[in-house]
Amino acid sequence: MNDSSRTGVLGRLPGAWALLVAACAGAAGVAGSFAVAAFTPSFVAGPIAGLLAREMPAVVVRYAITVLGDLGSKLNIVAALAISTAVFAAAALVGLGVARRTDLPPVGPPVGGALAAGAAYAVTAVPLPSAVAGLAVGGVLAAAAFASLPDLETVSEERRRVLGGAASALAFVGGGYLLGGRGGFTEPSGAGEPLEVNSVLQAEIDQRLSQAEGQSLDVEGLEALVSEDFYEVDINATDPTLDAAEWELTVTGAVEEEVSYTYADVREMDAENRFVSLRCVGERLNGRKMDNALWTGVPIMDLVEPAGPAEECCVMLRAADDFYEEFPLSALEDGFLAFGMNGETLPAGHGYPARALIPGHWGEINVKWITEIEILEEEADGYWEERGWHGTGPVNTVAKLHLEESLDDGLIRVGGHAYAGTRGVGSVEVSIDGGDTWTEADLSEPLPGDDVWRQWVHTYDPPDGEHEVVVRAIETDGTVQPSDETDAFPSGPSGWVSRTVEP
Ligand SMILES: Nc1nc2c(c(=O)[nH]1)N[C@H]1C(S)=C(S)[C@@H](COP(=O)(O)O)O[C@H]1N2
Ligand SMILES: [Mo]
């Protein structure tokens, strides 16, 4: 590299080319962070996405949840990726600028890289992925410099720099995507692995899972009684990565004496298996945020009672992701602390190493990654209640319609799932004339437990032309689910699901 080309490398870079090189460096920095951290809170975009979701005005978040749904959380992640890229690109631009001003091209890559690493560390507080992000930013700047060597003469100098930057960024992004997609260099966490329990409990898990399989209606396209793909709702884009060996759950607040439990303590207690269904208050009426699993864990009061809780009011559950929800102590009394899901340790996304399950209540108080049970003497607002929601009470009853198919003989089959919390689903009724007349649907046999959904199907001979299919659940005590339709905000969706069917 001779002296004049070195000065040319970073010294006289025109604005547009510099921006392109910086953008490449920014993308490479994000890829570098992802390569090491994968999609965890150590990935630079993770905390930024969380910050965006937390600090965004409640009305924007509500719009994202109720109108955009899953698209909302995708946009949140895209925005966080864009911000991370921009921050790294800014670091790269400073590097390029310093190189130009000082007329010392070799300082560009280290300056840009160090700034990027510093920014990543400021966001994540994790050294290794931040350092790799910085190396990637510096690497692209260096590649841009290298590509401007005079032996690549057929292309103009600036274009060579951008090509060099882009080629190296592509390598970083590709490599980062592959490595990060495989979990990066994060330690295996123990989440979602076979649950080691005693043989009695294991036999019951096997028996209940096969019972659920056997009782699931044999209808293709209808999700089984144990969900294959259990929905996830989180305040953050990334799941906290907790180490069970270091995890502790503490009972605090209005108690005679604070008590803490390690994971080993919990695993030594008498455990049970329970089917519990969950439904999110923010979902659409006929949405997909309702599922069922077989959970293994301990009654939550077995952990709370030794602390001597005051008996008056309520409880705040707090979690490692800074989520917190408050509800009456009476609801906690039926609560469960789960460490297993369908025969495995909890998957990271469902609260590893442990979560609360509060039967019959909206999903949000089923706190994942739980770390603290605080007994309160006065009511307080939880995370979502501070944002205007009323999602701490019992779920609304619903019968969803997700399956609609024409059978060979001209008949039509509709089906779905019905859930009524601890009130239980007694029957499901279907109308094919917009609600004038009703017929009872076929139901799956009830699974053991008092908070479990049921499947329903109904096959009928359709009238000519378009008709309105309506479905409603009847609770075990005969109460017909209310027909009035309400939005998810603030107290959860309610109403009869209907669909126009054309034979
Ligand atoms: N720690 C923590 N717990 C949480 C949440 C969260 O964001 N953080 N989301 C809640 C909400 S809104 C719902 S609907 C349920 C969903 O549980 P799942 O993700 O296992 O389906 O978890 C609840 N528990
Ligand atoms: Mo939720």
Coordinates of C-alpha atoms and ligand atoms in Angstrom, one line a residue:
M1 CA 0.0 0.0 0.0
N2 CA 1.7 3.2 -1.0
D3 CA 1.2 6.5 0.7
S4 CA -1.0 8.3 -1.8
S5 CA -3.5 5.4 -2.0
R6 CA -3.6 5.2 1.8
T7 CA -4.6 8.9 2.0
G8 CA -7.1 8.2 -0.7
V9 CA -8.6 5.3 1.2
L10 CA -10.3 7.2 3.9
G11 CA -9.2 10.7 3.3
R12 CA -11.2 12.0 0.4
L13 CA -14.3 9.7 0.7
P14 CA -17.2 11.6 -0.8
G15 CA -20.3 11.9 1.5
A16 CA -22.6 9.4 -0.4
W17 CA -19.9 6.7 -0.6
A18 CA -19.0 7.3 3.1
L19 CA -22.6 6.8 4.0
L20 CA -22.9 3.6 2.0
V21 CA -19.7 2.2 3.6
A22 CA -21.0 3.2 7.0
A23 CA -24.3 1.6 6.4
C24 CA -22.5 -1.6 5.4
A25 CA -20.4 -1.4 8.6
G26 CA -23.6 -0.8 10.6
A27 CA -25.2 -4.0 9.2
A28 CA -22.0 -5.9 9.8
G29 CA -21.9 -4.7 13.4
V30 CA -25.5 -5.9 14.0
A31 CA -24.6 -9.2 12.4
G32 CA -21.5 -9.5 14.6
S33 CA -23.5 -9.0 17.7
F34 CA -26.1 -11.5 16.5
A35 CA -23.4 -14.1 15.6
V36 CA -22.3 -14.3 19.2
A37 CA -25.4 -13.5 21.2
A38 CA -28.1 -15.0 19.0
F39 CA -31.6 -13.6 19.7
T40 CA -31.1 -13.0 23.4
P41 CA -30.9 -9.9 25.6
S42 CA -27.2 -9.8 24.8
F43 CA -28.0 -9.1 21.1
V44 CA -27.8 -5.3 20.7
A45 CA -31.3 -5.0 19.1
G46 CA -32.9 -6.9 22.0
P47 CA -32.8 -4.3 24.7
I48 CA -33.5 -1.6 22.2
A49 CA -36.7 -3.3 21.1
G50 CA -37.6 -3.7 24.8
L51 CA -37.0 -0.1 25.5
L52 CA -39.1 0.9 22.5
A53 CA -42.0 -1.2 23.7
R54 CA -41.7 0.0 27.3
E55 CA -41.3 3.7 26.6
M56 CA -43.7 4.0 23.7
P57 CA -47.0 5.8 24.6
A58 CA -49.6 3.4 25.8
V59 CA -51.9 4.2 22.9
V60 CA -49.3 3.3 20.4
V61 CA -48.6 0.0 22.2
R62 CA -52.4 -0.7 22.3
Y63 CA -52.7 0.0 18.6
A64 CA -49.8 -2.4 18.0
I65 CA -51.4 -5.1 20.0
T66 CA -55.0 -4.8 19.0
V67 CA -54.7 -3.7 15.4
L68 CA -51.3 -4.9 14.2
G69 CA -51.1 -8.0 16.3
D70 CA -48.0 -10.1 15.5
L71 CA -47.1 -7.5 12.9
G72 CA -46.7 -5.0 15.7
S73 CA -44.0 -7.1 17.4
K74 CA -42.3 -7.6 14.1
L75 CA -42.3 -3.9 13.4
N76 CA -40.8 -3.4 16.9
I77 CA -37.9 -5.7 16.0
V78 CA -37.4 -4.1 12.6
A79 CA -37.3 -0.7 14.3
A80 CA -34.8 -2.0 16.8
L81 CA -32.6 -3.5 14.1
A82 CA -32.7 -0.2 12.1
I83 CA -31.7 1.8 15.2
S84 CA -28.9 -0.6 16.0
T85 CA -27.6 -0.4 12.4
A86 CA -27.8 3.4 12.5
V87 CA -25.9 3.6 15.8
F88 CA -23.1 1.4 14.4
A89 CA -23.1 3.3 11.1
A90 CA -22.7 6.5 13.1
A91 CA -19.7 5.0 14.8
A92 CA -18.3 4.0 11.4
L93 CA -18.8 7.5 10.1
V94 CA -16.9 9.0 13.0
G95 CA -14.1 6.6 12.3
L96 CA -14.0 7.7 8.6
G97 CA -14.2 11.3 9.6
V98 CA -11.3 11.0 12.1
A99 CA -9.3 9.3 9.5
R100 CA -9.9 12.0 7.0
R101 CA -9.3 14.9 9.4
T102 CA -6.1 13.5 10.8
D103 CA -5.1 12.3 7.4
L104 CA -4.2 9.0 9.1
P105 CA -6.4 6.3 7.3
P106 CA -5.3 3.4 9.5
V107 CA -7.0 5.0 12.5
G108 CA -10.5 4.8 10.8
P109 CA -11.2 1.1 11.5
P110 CA -10.0 1.0 15.1
V111 CA -11.8 4.3 16.0
G112 CA -15.1 3.2 14.3
G113 CA -14.8 -0.3 15.7
A114 CA -14.1 0.9 19.3
L115 CA -17.0 3.4 19.2
A116 CA -19.3 0.7 17.9
A117 CA -18.2 -1.8 20.6
G118 CA -18.6 0.9 23.3
A119 CA -22.2 1.7 22.1
A120 CA -23.1 -2.0 22.0
Y121 CA -21.7 -2.4 25.5
A122 CA -23.7 0.6 26.7
V123 CA -26.9 -1.1 25.5
T124 CA -26.3 -4.7 26.5
A125 CA -23.6 -4.6 29.2
V126 CA -22.2 -7.8 27.7
P127 CA -18.6 -7.7 26.6
L128 CA -18.1 -10.4 24.0
P129 CA -20.9 -9.7 21.5
S130 CA -20.1 -6.0 21.8
A131 CA -16.5 -6.6 21.0
V132 CA -17.4 -8.7 18.0
A133 CA -19.8 -6.0 16.8
G134 CA -16.9 -3.6 17.0
L135 CA -14.6 -5.9 15.1
A136 CA -17.2 -6.3 12.4
V137 CA -17.6 -2.5 12.0
G138 CA -13.8 -2.1 12.0
G139 CA -13.5 -5.0 9.6
V140 CA -15.8 -3.4 7.0
L141 CA -14.0 -0.1 7.3
A142 CA -10.7 -1.9 6.8
A143 CA -12.1 -3.9 3.8
A144 CA -13.3 -0.7 2.3
A145 CA -9.8 0.7 2.6
F146 CA -8.3 -2.5 1.2
A147 CA -10.6 -2.6 -1.8
S148 CA -9.4 0.8 -2.9
L149 CA -5.9 -0.5 -3.6
P150 CA -4.8 0.6 -7.0
D151 CA -4.6 -2.8 -8.6
L152 CA -8.4 -3.0 -9.0
E153 CA -8.2 -0.4 -11.6
T154 CA -11.2 -1.0 -13.8
V155 CA -13.6 0.4 -11.2
S156 CA -13.6 3.9 -9.8
E157 CA -12.0 4.3 -6.4
E158 CA -15.1 5.2 -4.5
R159 CA -17.0 2.4 -6.0
R160 CA -14.3 0.0 -5.1
R161 CA -14.5 1.1 -1.5
V162 CA -18.2 0.6 -1.4
L163 CA -17.9 -2.7 -3.1
G164 CA -15.2 -3.7 -0.6
G165 CA -17.4 -2.6 2.3
A166 CA -20.5 -4.3 0.9
A167 CA -18.7 -7.5 0.1
S168 CA -17.2 -7.8 3.6
A169 CA -20.6 -6.7 5.2
L170 CA -22.3 -9.4 3.2
A171 CA -19.8 -11.9 4.6
F172 CA -20.4 -10.7 8.1
V173 CA -24.2 -10.6 7.7
G174 CA -24.2 -14.1 6.2
G175 CA -21.9 -15.5 8.8
G176 CA -23.7 -13.7 11.6
Y177 CA -27.0 -15.0 10.4
L178 CA -25.8 -18.6 10.3
L179 CA -24.0 -18.5 13.6
G180 CA -26.7 -16.6 15.4
G181 CA -29.4 -18.7 13.9
R182 CA -27.8 -21.7 15.5
G183 CA -27.8 -20.1 18.9
G184 CA -24.5 -18.2 18.6
F185 CA -22.0 -18.8 21.4
T186 CA -24.6 -18.6 24.1
E187 CA -24.4 -21.4 26.7
P188 CA -27.0 -24.1 26.4
S189 CA -29.5 -23.1 29.0
G190 CA -31.3 -26.3 30.0
A191 CA -34.5 -24.9 28.7
G192 CA -36.9 -27.2 26.7
E193 CA -35.0 -30.4 27.6
P194 CA -36.4 -33.6 28.8
L195 CA -37.7 -33.1 32.3
E196 CA -36.1 -35.4 34.9
V197 CA -38.8 -36.4 37.4
N198 CA -39.5 -39.5 39.5
S199 CA -41.0 -42.5 37.8
V200 CA -44.5 -42.0 39.2
L201 CA -44.6 -38.4 37.8
Q202 CA -43.1 -39.5 34.6
A203 CA -45.7 -42.3 34.1
E204 CA -48.4 -39.8 34.7
I205 CA -46.9 -37.3 32.2
D206 CA -46.8 -40.1 29.6
Q207 CA -50.3 -41.2 30.4
R208 CA -51.8 -37.7 30.3
L209 CA -50.1 -36.8 27.1
S210 CA -51.2 -39.9 25.4
Q211 CA -54.7 -39.4 26.8
A212 CA -54.7 -35.9 25.3
E213 CA -53.6 -37.3 22.0
G214 CA -56.2 -40.0 22.1
Q215 CA -59.0 -37.6 23.1
S216 CA -58.1 -35.1 20.4
L217 CA -60.7 -35.2 17.7
D218 CA -59.4 -36.9 14.6
V219 CA -59.9 -33.9 12.3
E220 CA -57.0 -32.7 10.1
G221 CA -56.3 -29.0 10.5
L222 CA -57.7 -28.8 14.0
E223 CA -55.1 -28.2 16.6
A224 CA -54.7 -31.0 19.1
L225 CA -55.7 -30.8 22.8
V226 CA -52.1 -30.2 23.7
S227 CA -51.0 -27.3 21.5
E228 CA -48.2 -28.1 19.1
D229 CA -47.3 -24.5 18.7
F230 CA -48.1 -22.6 22.0
Y231 CA -48.4 -18.9 21.5
E232 CA -46.0 -16.5 23.2
V233 CA -46.6 -13.0 24.5
D234 CA -43.8 -11.0 26.0
I235 CA -43.0 -7.4 26.8
N236 CA -39.6 -7.9 25.3
A237 CA -38.4 -9.1 21.9
T238 CA -35.9 -11.5 23.5
D239 CA -36.4 -14.0 26.2
P240 CA -34.3 -13.6 29.4
T241 CA -31.6 -16.3 29.5
L242 CA -31.7 -17.6 33.1
D243 CA -29.4 -20.1 34.7
A244 CA -31.5 -22.5 36.8
A245 CA -28.5 -23.0 39.1
E246 CA -28.5 -19.3 40.0
W247 CA -32.2 -18.7 39.9
E248 CA -34.0 -17.8 43.1
L249 CA -37.6 -17.2 44.0
T250 CA -38.2 -15.0 47.0
V251 CA -41.5 -14.5 48.9
T252 CA -41.4 -10.9 50.2
G253 CA -43.6 -8.0 51.4
A254 CA -46.3 -8.5 54.0
V255 CA -44.9 -11.7 55.4
E256 CA -43.7 -12.8 58.8
E257 CA -40.4 -13.8 57.3
E258 CA -39.0 -13.6 53.8
V259 CA -38.3 -17.1 52.3
S260 CA -36.1 -17.9 49.2
Y261 CA -36.1 -21.0 47.1
T262 CA -33.5 -22.3 44.7
Y263 CA -34.4 -24.3 41.7
A264 CA -33.1 -27.4 43.5
D265 CA -35.4 -26.6 46.5
V266 CA -38.4 -26.4 44.2
R267 CA -37.5 -29.6 42.4
E268 CA -37.3 -31.4 45.7
M269 CA -40.9 -30.6 46.6
D270 CA -43.9 -32.8 45.9
A271 CA -44.8 -32.1 42.3
E272 CA -48.0 -32.6 40.2
N273 CA -49.1 -32.5 36.6
R274 CA -51.9 -30.2 35.5
F275 CA -53.5 -29.3 32.2
V276 CA -53.9 -25.6 32.1
S277 CA -55.0 -23.5 29.1
L278 CA -53.9 -19.9 28.6
R279 CA -55.5 -17.0 26.7
C280 CA -54.2 -13.5 26.2
V281 CA -56.4 -10.5 27.0
G282 CA -54.9 -8.6 24.0
E283 CA -55.8 -11.2 21.4
R284 CA -58.5 -10.9 18.8
L285 CA -61.9 -12.5 19.5
N286 CA -61.1 -15.4 17.1
G287 CA -57.3 -15.0 17.5
R288 CA -54.6 -17.6 18.0
K289 CA -53.4 -16.6 21.4
M290 CA -55.1 -19.4 23.3
D291 CA -53.4 -22.7 23.9
N292 CA -53.2 -25.6 26.3
A293 CA -50.4 -27.7 27.8
L294 CA -49.6 -30.2 30.5
W295 CA -47.6 -28.5 33.1
T296 CA -45.5 -30.0 35.9
G297 CA -44.8 -28.1 39.1
V298 CA -45.8 -27.4 42.7
P299 CA -48.8 -25.7 44.3
I300 CA -47.7 -22.1 44.7
M301 CA -49.0 -21.8 48.3
D302 CA -46.5 -24.6 49.3
L303 CA -43.9 -21.9 48.7
V304 CA -45.8 -19.0 50.1
E305 CA -47.2 -20.4 53.3
P306 CA -43.8 -21.0 55.0
A307 CA -43.3 -17.2 54.8
G308 CA -46.5 -16.5 56.8
P309 CA -48.3 -14.1 54.4
A310 CA -50.7 -11.5 55.6
E311 CA -54.1 -12.6 54.6
E312 CA -55.8 -9.4 53.5
C313 CA -55.2 -8.2 50.0
C314 CA -53.2 -9.2 47.1
V315 CA -49.9 -10.2 45.5
M316 CA -47.4 -8.8 43.0
L317 CA -45.5 -11.4 41.0
R318 CA -42.2 -10.0 39.6
A319 CA -40.0 -11.5 36.9
A320 CA -36.4 -11.4 35.5
D321 CA -37.6 -9.4 32.5
D322 CA -38.9 -6.5 34.8
F323 CA -42.5 -7.6 34.2
Y324 CA -44.8 -7.5 37.2
E325 CA -48.5 -8.2 37.7
E326 CA -50.8 -7.8 40.7
F327 CA -54.0 -9.7 41.6
P328 CA -56.0 -10.8 44.6
L329 CA -54.4 -13.3 47.0
S330 CA -57.5 -15.5 46.6
A331 CA -56.5 -16.2 43.0
L332 CA -53.0 -17.1 44.0
E333 CA -54.4 -19.8 46.3
D334 CA -55.2 -22.0 43.3
G335 CA -51.9 -21.1 41.7
F336 CA -49.2 -23.4 40.4
L337 CA -45.4 -22.9 40.0
A338 CA -44.6 -24.8 36.8
F339 CA -41.1 -25.9 35.8
G340 CA -42.2 -28.5 33.2
M341 CA -44.2 -28.2 30.1
N342 CA -45.4 -31.3 28.1
G343 CA -42.7 -33.5 29.7
E344 CA -39.8 -31.0 29.2
T345 CA -38.2 -28.3 31.2
L346 CA -40.0 -25.0 30.3
P347 CA -38.8 -23.6 27.0
A348 CA -37.0 -20.3 27.3
G349 CA -40.0 -18.5 25.8
H350 CA -42.4 -19.9 28.3
G351 CA -40.5 -18.9 31.4
Y352 CA -37.5 -21.2 32.1
P353 CA -36.8 -22.1 34.8
A354 CA -40.2 -21.4 36.4
R355 CA -43.5 -19.6 35.8
A356 CA -46.7 -19.0 37.6
L357 CA -50.0 -20.5 36.4
I358 CA -53.1 -18.9 37.8
P359 CA -56.1 -21.1 36.6
G360 CA -58.9 -19.4 34.8
H361 CA -57.3 -16.0 34.6
W362 CA -56.1 -14.0 31.6
G363 CA -52.6 -15.0 30.5
E364 CA -50.8 -11.9 31.7
I365 CA -50.8 -12.8 35.4
N366 CA -49.2 -16.2 34.5
V367 CA -45.8 -14.6 35.1
K368 CA -42.9 -16.3 33.4
W369 CA -39.2 -16.2 34.6
I370 CA -40.7 -15.5 38.0
T371 CA -38.3 -14.3 40.7
E372 CA -40.4 -12.7 43.4
I373 CA -43.8 -13.2 45.0
E374 CA -44.5 -10.0 46.9
I375 CA -47.5 -10.1 49.3
L376 CA -49.2 -6.7 49.3
E377 CA -51.5 -5.1 51.9
E378 CA -52.8 -2.6 49.3
E379 CA -53.8 -2.9 45.7
A380 CA -51.3 -1.7 43.1
D381 CA -51.1 -1.7 39.3
G382 CA -49.3 -4.2 37.2
Y383 CA -47.3 -3.6 34.0
W384 CA -50.4 -3.8 31.8
E385 CA -52.8 -2.1 34.1
E386 CA -50.4 0.9 34.2
R387 CA -51.0 0.9 30.4
G388 CA -54.8 0.9 30.7
W389 CA -55.6 -2.8 30.5
H390 CA -57.8 -4.8 32.9
G391 CA -56.3 -8.2 32.4
T392 CA -55.8 -9.6 35.8
G393 CA -59.3 -11.2 36.2
P394 CA -61.0 -14.4 35.0
V395 CA -61.0 -15.0 31.2
N396 CA -64.0 -14.4 29.0
T397 CA -65.6 -17.5 27.6
V398 CA -65.1 -18.1 23.9
A399 CA -65.7 -20.7 21.2
K400 CA -63.4 -20.1 18.3
L401 CA -63.9 -21.1 14.7
H402 CA -60.6 -22.0 13.0
L403 CA -61.6 -24.9 10.8
E404 CA -63.9 -24.7 7.8
E405 CA -63.8 -27.4 5.1
S406 CA -66.0 -28.8 2.4
L407 CA -66.3 -32.6 2.6
D408 CA -66.6 -34.9 -0.5
D409 CA -70.3 -35.4 -0.1
G410 CA -71.2 -31.7 -0.2
L411 CA -71.3 -31.4 3.6
I412 CA -69.4 -28.6 5.4
R413 CA -67.4 -29.2 8.5
V414 CA -66.5 -26.4 10.9
G415 CA -64.6 -26.6 14.2
G416 CA -62.4 -25.0 16.7
H417 CA -61.7 -24.7 20.5
A418 CA -63.8 -23.5 23.3
Y419 CA -62.5 -22.2 26.6
A420 CA -64.3 -20.9 29.7
G421 CA -61.6 -20.8 32.3
T422 CA -62.5 -22.6 35.5
R423 CA -66.2 -22.3 34.7
G424 CA -65.6 -25.1 32.2
V425 CA -67.1 -25.7 28.8
G426 CA -70.3 -27.7 29.0
S427 CA -71.3 -27.6 25.4
V428 CA -70.8 -25.7 22.2
E429 CA -73.7 -24.6 19.9
V430 CA -73.5 -23.8 16.2
S431 CA -76.0 -21.8 14.1
I432 CA -75.8 -21.9 10.3
D433 CA -78.6 -19.2 9.9
G434 CA -76.9 -16.3 11.6
G435 CA -78.1 -17.2 15.1
D436 CA -81.8 -18.0 14.6
T437 CA -81.5 -21.7 15.3
W438 CA -78.8 -23.7 17.2
T439 CA -77.5 -27.2 17.1
E440 CA -75.1 -28.8 19.6
A441 CA -71.6 -29.5 18.2
D442 CA -69.5 -32.6 18.9
L443 CA -67.0 -32.0 21.7
S444 CA -63.8 -33.7 22.7
E445 CA -64.0 -35.6 25.9
P446 CA -62.9 -33.4 28.9
L447 CA -59.3 -33.7 30.0
P448 CA -58.7 -33.9 33.8
G449 CA -58.4 -30.5 35.4
D450 CA -60.7 -27.6 35.9
D451 CA -59.1 -25.1 33.5
V452 CA -58.8 -26.9 30.2
W453 CA -60.2 -26.1 26.8
R454 CA -62.2 -28.5 24.6
Q455 CA -62.4 -29.0 20.8
W456 CA -65.6 -28.8 18.9
V457 CA -66.7 -29.8 15.4
H458 CA -69.9 -29.6 13.6
T459 CA -70.7 -31.1 10.2
Y460 CA -73.8 -29.9 8.3
D461 CA -75.6 -29.9 5.0
P462 CA -75.3 -26.3 3.8
P463 CA -78.2 -24.3 2.4
D464 CA -77.8 -22.9 -1.1
G465 CA -75.5 -19.9 -1.2
E466 CA -73.9 -17.7 1.4
H467 CA -74.9 -18.3 5.0
E468 CA -73.7 -17.1 8.4
V469 CA -72.2 -19.6 10.8
V470 CA -72.2 -18.5 14.5
V471 CA -70.7 -20.4 17.4
R472 CA -71.1 -20.0 21.1
A473 CA -70.0 -21.8 24.2
I474 CA -72.2 -22.9 27.1
E475 CA -70.5 -23.1 30.5
T476 CA -70.9 -26.2 32.6
D477 CA -73.5 -24.5 34.8
G478 CA -75.6 -23.7 31.7
T479 CA -74.6 -20.1 31.3
V480 CA -74.6 -19.1 27.7
Q481 CA -71.6 -17.0 26.7
P482 CA -72.6 -13.3 26.2
S483 CA -73.2 -12.4 22.6
D484 CA -72.2 -8.7 22.7
E485 CA -69.0 -8.2 20.9
T486 CA -66.3 -6.2 22.7
D487 CA -62.8 -5.3 21.7
A488 CA -59.7 -6.7 23.4
F489 CA -59.0 -3.3 25.0
P490 CA -59.3 -3.0 28.0
S491 CA -60.9 -6.2 29.4
G492 CA -60.4 -8.8 26.7
P493 CA -62.4 -9.8 23.6
S494 CA -65.9 -11.1 24.1
G495 CA -68.8 -12.2 21.9
W496 CA -69.9 -15.0 19.5
V497 CA -67.6 -15.8 16.7
S498 CA -69.3 -15.8 13.3
R499 CA -68.2 -16.4 9.8
T500 CA -69.8 -16.1 6.3
V501 CA -69.6 -19.4 4.6
E502 CA -70.0 -20.0 0.8
P503 CA -70.5 -23.6 -0.1
Ligands
LIG1 N1 -42.2 -12.3 32.8 C1 -43.3 -12.2 31.9 N2 -44.3 -13.0 32.1 C2 -45.4 -12.9 31.3 C3 -45.4 -12.0 30.2 C4 -44.2 -11.2 30.0 O1 -44.1 -10.4 29.1 N3 -43.2 -11.4 30.9 N4 -46.5 -12.0 29.4 C5 -47.7 -12.4 29.9 C6 -48.8 -12.5 29.0 S1 -49.5 -11.0 28.4 C7 -49.4 -13.7 28.6 S2 -50.7 -13.7 27.6 C8 -48.7 -14.9 29.0 C9 -48.4 -15.8 27.8 O2 -47.7 -16.9 28.2 P1 -47.0 -17.8 27.1 O3 -46.0 -16.8 26.4 O4 -46.3 -18.9 27.7 O5 -48.0 -18.2 26.1 O6 -47.6 -14.7 29.8 C10 -47.6 -13.7 30.7 N5 -46.4 -13.7 31.5
MO2 MO -51.4 -11.5 27.5

